[in-house]
Tab-separated table of N, CA and C in Angstrom:
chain	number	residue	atom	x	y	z
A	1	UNK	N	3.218	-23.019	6.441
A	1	UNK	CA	2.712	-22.079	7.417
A	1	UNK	C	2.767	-20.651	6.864
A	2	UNK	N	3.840	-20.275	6.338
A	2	UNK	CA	3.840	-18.975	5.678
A	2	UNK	C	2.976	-18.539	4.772
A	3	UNK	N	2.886	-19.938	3.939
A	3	UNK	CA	2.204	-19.792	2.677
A	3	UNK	C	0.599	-19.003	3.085
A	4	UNK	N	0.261	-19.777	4.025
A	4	UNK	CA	-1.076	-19.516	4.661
A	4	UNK	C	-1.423	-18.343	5.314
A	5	UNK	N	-0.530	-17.988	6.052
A	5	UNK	CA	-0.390	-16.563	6.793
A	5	UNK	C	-0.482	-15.382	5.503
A	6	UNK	N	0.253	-15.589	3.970
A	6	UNK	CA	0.106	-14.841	3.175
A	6	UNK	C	-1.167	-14.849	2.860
A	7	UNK	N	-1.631	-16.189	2.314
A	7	UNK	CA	-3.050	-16.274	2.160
A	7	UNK	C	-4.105	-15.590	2.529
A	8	UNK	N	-4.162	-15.883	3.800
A	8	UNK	CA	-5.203	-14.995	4.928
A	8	UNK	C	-4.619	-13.419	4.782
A	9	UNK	N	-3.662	-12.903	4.503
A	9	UNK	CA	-3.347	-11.571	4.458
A	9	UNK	C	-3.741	-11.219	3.060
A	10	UNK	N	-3.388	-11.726	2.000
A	10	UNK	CA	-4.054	-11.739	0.752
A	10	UNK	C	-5.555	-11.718	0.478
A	11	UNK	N	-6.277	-12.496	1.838
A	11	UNK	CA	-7.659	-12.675	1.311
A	11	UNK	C	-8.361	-11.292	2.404
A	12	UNK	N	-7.526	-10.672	3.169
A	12	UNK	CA	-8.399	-9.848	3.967
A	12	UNK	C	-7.728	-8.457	3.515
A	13	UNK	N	-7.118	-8.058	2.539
A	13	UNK	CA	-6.100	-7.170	2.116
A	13	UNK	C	-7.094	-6.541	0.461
A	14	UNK	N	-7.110	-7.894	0.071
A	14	UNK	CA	-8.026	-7.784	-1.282
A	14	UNK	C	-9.193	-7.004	-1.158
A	15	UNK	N	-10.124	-7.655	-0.590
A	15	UNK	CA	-11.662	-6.428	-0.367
A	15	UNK	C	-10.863	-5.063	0.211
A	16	UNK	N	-10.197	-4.813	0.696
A	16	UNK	CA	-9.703	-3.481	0.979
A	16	UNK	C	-9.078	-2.911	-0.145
A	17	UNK	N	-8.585	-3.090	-0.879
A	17	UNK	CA	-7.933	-2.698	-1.879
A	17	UNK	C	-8.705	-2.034	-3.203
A	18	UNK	N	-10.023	-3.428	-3.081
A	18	UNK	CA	-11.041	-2.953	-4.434
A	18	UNK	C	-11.924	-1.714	-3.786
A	19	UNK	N	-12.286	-1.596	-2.868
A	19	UNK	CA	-12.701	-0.805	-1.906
A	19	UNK	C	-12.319	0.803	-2.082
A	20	UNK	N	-10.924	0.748	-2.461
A	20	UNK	CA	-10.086	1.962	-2.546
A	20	UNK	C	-10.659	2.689	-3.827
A	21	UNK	N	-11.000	4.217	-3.788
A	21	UNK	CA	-11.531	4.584	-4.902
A	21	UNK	C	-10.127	5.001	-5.893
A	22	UNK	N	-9.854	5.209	-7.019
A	22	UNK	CA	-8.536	5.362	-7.726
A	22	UNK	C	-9.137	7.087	-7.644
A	23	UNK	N	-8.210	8.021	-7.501
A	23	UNK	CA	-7.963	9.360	-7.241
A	23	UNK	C	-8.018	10.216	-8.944
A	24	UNK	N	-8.859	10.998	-9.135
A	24	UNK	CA	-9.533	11.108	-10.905
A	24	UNK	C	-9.119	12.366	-10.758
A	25	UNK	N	-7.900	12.795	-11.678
A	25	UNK	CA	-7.720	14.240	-12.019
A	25	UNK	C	-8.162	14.257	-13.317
A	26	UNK	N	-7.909	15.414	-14.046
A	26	UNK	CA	-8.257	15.896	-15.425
A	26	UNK	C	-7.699	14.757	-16.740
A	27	UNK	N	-6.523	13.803	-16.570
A	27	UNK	CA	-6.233	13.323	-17.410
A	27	UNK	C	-6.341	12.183	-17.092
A	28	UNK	N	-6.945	11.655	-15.732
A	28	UNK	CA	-7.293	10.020	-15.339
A	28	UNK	C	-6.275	9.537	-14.300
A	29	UNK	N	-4.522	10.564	-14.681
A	29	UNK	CA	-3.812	10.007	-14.331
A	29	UNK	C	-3.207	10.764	-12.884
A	30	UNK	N	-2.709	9.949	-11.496
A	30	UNK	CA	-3.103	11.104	-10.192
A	30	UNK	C	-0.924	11.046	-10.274
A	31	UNK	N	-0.997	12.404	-10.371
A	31	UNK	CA	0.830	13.237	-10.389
A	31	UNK	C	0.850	12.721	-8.929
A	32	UNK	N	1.854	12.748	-8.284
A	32	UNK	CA	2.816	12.546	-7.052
A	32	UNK	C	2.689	14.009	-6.624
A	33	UNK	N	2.032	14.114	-5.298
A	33	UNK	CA	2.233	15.430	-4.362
A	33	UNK	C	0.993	16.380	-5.104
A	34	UNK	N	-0.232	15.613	-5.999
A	34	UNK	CA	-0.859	16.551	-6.406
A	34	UNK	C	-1.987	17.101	-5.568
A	35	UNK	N	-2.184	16.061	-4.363
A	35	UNK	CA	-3.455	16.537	-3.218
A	35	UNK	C	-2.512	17.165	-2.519
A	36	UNK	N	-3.191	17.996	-2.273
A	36	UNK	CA	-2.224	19.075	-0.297
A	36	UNK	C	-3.269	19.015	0.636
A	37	UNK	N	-2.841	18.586	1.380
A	37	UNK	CA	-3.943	18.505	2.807
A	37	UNK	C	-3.742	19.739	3.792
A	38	UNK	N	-4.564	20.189	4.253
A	38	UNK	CA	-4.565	21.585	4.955
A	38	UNK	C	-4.000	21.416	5.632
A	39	UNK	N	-3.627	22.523	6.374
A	39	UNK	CA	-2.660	22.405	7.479
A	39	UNK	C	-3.587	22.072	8.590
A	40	UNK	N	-3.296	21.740	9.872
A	40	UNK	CA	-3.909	21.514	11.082
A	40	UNK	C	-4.349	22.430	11.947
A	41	UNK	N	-5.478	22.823	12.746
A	41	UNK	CA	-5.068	23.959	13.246
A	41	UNK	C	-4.401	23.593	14.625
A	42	UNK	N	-4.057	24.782	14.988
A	42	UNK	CA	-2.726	24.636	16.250
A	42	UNK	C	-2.937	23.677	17.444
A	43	UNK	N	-4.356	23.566	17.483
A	43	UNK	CA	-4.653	22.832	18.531
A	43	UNK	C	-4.475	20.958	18.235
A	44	UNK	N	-4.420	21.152	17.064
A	44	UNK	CA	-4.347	19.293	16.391
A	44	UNK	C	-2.758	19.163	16.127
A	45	UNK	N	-2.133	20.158	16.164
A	45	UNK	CA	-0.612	19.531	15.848
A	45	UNK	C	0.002	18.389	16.900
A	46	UNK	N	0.550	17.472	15.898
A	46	UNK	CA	1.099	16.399	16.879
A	46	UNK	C	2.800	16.148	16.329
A	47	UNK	N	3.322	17.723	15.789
A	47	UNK	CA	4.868	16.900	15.605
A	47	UNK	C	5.627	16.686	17.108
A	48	UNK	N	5.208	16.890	18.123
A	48	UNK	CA	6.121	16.389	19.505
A	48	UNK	C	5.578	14.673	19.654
A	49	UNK	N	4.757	14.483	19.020
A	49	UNK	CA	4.256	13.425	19.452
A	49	UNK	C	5.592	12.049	19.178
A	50	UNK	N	6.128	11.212	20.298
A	50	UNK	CA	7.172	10.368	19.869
A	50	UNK	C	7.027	9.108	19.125
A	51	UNK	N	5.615	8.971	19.381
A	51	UNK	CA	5.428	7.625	18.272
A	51	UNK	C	3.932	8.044	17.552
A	52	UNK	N	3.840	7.304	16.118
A	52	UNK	CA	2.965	7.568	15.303
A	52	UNK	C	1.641	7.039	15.954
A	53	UNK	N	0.387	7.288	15.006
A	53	UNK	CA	-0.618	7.157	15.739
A	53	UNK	C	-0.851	5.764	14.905
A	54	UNK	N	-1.487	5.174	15.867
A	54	UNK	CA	-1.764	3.900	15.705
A	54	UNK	C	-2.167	3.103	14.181
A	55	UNK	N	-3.207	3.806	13.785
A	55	UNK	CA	-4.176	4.001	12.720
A	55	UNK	C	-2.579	3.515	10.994
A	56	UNK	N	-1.814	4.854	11.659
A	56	UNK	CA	-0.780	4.856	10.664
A	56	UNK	C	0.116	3.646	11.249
A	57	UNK	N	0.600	2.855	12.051
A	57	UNK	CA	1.480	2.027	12.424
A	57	UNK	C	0.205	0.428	10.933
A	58	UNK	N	-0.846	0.675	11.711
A	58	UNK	CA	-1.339	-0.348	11.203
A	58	UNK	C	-1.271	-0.527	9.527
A	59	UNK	N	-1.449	0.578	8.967
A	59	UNK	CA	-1.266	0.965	7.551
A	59	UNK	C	-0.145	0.582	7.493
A	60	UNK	N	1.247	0.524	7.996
A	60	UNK	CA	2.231	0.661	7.177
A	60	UNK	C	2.130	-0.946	7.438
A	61	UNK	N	1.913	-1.496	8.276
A	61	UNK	CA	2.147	-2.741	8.606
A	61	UNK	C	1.456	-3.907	7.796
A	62	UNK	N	-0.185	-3.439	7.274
A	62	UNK	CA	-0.674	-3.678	5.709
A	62	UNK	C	0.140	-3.820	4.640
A	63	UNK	N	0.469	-2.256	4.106
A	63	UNK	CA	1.088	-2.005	3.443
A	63	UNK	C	2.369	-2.714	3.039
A	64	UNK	N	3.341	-3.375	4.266
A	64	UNK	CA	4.281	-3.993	4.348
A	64	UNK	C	3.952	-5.314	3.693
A	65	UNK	N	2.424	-6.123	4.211
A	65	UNK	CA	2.501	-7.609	3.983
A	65	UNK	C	2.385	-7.378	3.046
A	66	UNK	N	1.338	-6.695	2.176
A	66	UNK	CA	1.116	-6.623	0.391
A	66	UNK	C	1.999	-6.740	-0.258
A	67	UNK	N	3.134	-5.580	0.229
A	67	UNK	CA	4.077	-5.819	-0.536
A	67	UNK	C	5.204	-6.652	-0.726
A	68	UNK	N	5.028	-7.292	0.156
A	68	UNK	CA	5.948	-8.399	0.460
A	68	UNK	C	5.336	-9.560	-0.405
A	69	UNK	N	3.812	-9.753	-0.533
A	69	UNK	CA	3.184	-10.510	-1.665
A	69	UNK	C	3.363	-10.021	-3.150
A	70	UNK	N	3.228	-8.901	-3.041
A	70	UNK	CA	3.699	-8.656	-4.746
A	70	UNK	C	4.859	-8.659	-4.990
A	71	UNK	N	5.942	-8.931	-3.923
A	71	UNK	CA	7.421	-9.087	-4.561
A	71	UNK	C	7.275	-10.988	-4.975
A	72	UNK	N	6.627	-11.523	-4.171
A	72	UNK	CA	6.632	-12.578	-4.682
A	72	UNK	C	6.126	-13.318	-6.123
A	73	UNK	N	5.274	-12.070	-6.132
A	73	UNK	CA	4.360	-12.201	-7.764
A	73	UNK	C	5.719	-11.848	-8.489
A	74	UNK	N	6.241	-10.836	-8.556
A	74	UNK	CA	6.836	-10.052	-9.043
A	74	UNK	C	8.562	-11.084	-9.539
A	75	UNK	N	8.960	-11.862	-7.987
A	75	UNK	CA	9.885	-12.740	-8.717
A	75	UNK	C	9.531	-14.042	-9.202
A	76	UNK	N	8.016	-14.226	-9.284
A	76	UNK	CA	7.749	-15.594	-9.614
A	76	UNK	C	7.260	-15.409	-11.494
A	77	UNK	N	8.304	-16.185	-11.832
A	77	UNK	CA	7.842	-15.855	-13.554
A	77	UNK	C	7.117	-16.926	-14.003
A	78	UNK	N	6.346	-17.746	-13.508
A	78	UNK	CA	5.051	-18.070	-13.293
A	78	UNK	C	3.629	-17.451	-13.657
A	79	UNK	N	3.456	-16.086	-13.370
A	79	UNK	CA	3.013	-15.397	-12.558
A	79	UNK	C	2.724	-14.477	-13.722
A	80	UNK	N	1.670	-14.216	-14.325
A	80	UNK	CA	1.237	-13.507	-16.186
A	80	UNK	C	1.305	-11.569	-15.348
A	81	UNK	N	2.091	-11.346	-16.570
A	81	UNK	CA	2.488	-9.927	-16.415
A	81	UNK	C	1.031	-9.083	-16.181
A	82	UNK	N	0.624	-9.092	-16.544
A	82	UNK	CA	-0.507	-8.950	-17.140
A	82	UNK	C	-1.538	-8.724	-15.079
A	83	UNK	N	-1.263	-9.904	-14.500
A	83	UNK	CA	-2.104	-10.205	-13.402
A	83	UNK	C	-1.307	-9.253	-12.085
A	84	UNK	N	0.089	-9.323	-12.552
A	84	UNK	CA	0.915	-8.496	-11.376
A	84	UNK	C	1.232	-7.155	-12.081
A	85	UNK	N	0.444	-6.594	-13.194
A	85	UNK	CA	0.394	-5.250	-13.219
A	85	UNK	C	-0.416	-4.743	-12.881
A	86	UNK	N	-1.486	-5.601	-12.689
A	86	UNK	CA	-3.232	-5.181	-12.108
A	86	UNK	C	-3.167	-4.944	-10.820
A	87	UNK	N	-2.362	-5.868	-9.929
A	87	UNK	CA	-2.053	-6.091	-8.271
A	87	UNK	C	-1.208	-4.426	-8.163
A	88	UNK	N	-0.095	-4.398	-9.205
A	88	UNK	CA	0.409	-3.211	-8.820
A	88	UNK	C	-0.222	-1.978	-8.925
A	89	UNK	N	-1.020	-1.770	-10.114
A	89	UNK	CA	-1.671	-0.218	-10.063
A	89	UNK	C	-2.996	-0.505	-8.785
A	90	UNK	N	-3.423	-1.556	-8.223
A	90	UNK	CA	-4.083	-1.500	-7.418
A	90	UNK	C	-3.338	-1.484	-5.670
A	91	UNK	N	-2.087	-2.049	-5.624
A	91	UNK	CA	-1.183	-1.108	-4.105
A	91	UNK	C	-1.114	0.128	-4.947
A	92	UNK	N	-0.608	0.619	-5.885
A	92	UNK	CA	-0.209	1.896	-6.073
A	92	UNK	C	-1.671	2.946	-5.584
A	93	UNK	N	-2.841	2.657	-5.956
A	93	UNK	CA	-4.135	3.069	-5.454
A	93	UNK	C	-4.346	3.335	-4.071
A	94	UNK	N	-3.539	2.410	-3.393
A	94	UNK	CA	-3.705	2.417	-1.815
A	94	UNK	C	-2.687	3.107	-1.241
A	95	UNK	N	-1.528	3.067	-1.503
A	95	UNK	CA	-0.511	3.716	-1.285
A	95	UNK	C	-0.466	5.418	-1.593
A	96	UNK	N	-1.167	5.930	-2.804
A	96	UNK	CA	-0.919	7.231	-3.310
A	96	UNK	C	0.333	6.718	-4.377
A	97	UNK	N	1.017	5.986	-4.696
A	97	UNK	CA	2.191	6.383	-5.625
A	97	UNK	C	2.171	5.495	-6.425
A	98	UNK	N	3.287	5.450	-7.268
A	98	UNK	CA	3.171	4.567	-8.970
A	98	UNK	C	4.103	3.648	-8.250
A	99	UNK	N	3.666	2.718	-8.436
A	99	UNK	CA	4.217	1.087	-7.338
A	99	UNK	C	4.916	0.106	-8.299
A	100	UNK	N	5.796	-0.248	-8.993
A	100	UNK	CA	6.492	-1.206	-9.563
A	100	UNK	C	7.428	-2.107	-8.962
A	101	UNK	N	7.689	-3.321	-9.533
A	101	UNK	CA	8.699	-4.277	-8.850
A	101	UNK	C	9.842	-4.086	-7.843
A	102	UNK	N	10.555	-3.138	-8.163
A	102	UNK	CA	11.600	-2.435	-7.996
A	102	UNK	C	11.359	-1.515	-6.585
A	103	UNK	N	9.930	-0.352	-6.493
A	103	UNK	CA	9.513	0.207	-5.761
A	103	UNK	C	9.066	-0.523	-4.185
A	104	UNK	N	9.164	-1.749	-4.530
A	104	UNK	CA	8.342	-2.656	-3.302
A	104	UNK	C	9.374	-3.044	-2.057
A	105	UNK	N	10.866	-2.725	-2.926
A	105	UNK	CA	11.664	-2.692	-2.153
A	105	UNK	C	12.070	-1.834	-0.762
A	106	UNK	N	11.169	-0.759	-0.715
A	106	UNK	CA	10.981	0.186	-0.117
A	106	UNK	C	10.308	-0.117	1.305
A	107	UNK	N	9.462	-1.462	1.625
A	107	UNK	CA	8.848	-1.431	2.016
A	107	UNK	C	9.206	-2.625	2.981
């Protein structure tokens, strides 16, 4: 049952992922904290707001199953380095950050 539930999260996770454009600075490679997003103007601020907006609940909740699949890549040595470094710079694409084995723990 699990296996399958990954499956189906794997197979509707994937087209989203290739989907994602990779972020192109001057050397190919995107630094941590290198986009700044404007500030809001006063009328859009939502730090009183007590729960996140939906949009972001759902992302993290993505974000969560993926990575919960690439830890499985990740402890299955089965599994060609090679195929779960591709999976990783492609969450790292979706995420904004440099995503390794170790990093997934986070999530």
């Amino acid at each position: 049952m699990r296996a399958l539930l990954f499956m189906s999260l794997f197979f509707v996770l994937l087209p989203a992922a290739a989907q994602q454009p990779a972020a192109a600075s001057g050397d190919g490679v995107q630094k941590p904290g290198a986009e700044v997003k404007p500030e809001p103007p006063e009328w859009r601020k939502t730090e009183g707001y007590r729960f996140p907006a939906v949009a972001k609940t759902v992302e993290d909740m993505q974000n969560l199953a993926y990575a919960m699949q690439l830890r499985e890549f990740c402890a299955n040595p089965r599994v060609a380095d090679d195929f779960v470094r591709e999976r990783l710079d492609r969450f790292g694409a979706m995420t904004g950050r440099e995503e390794s084995c170790q990093t997934l723990l986070d999530y």
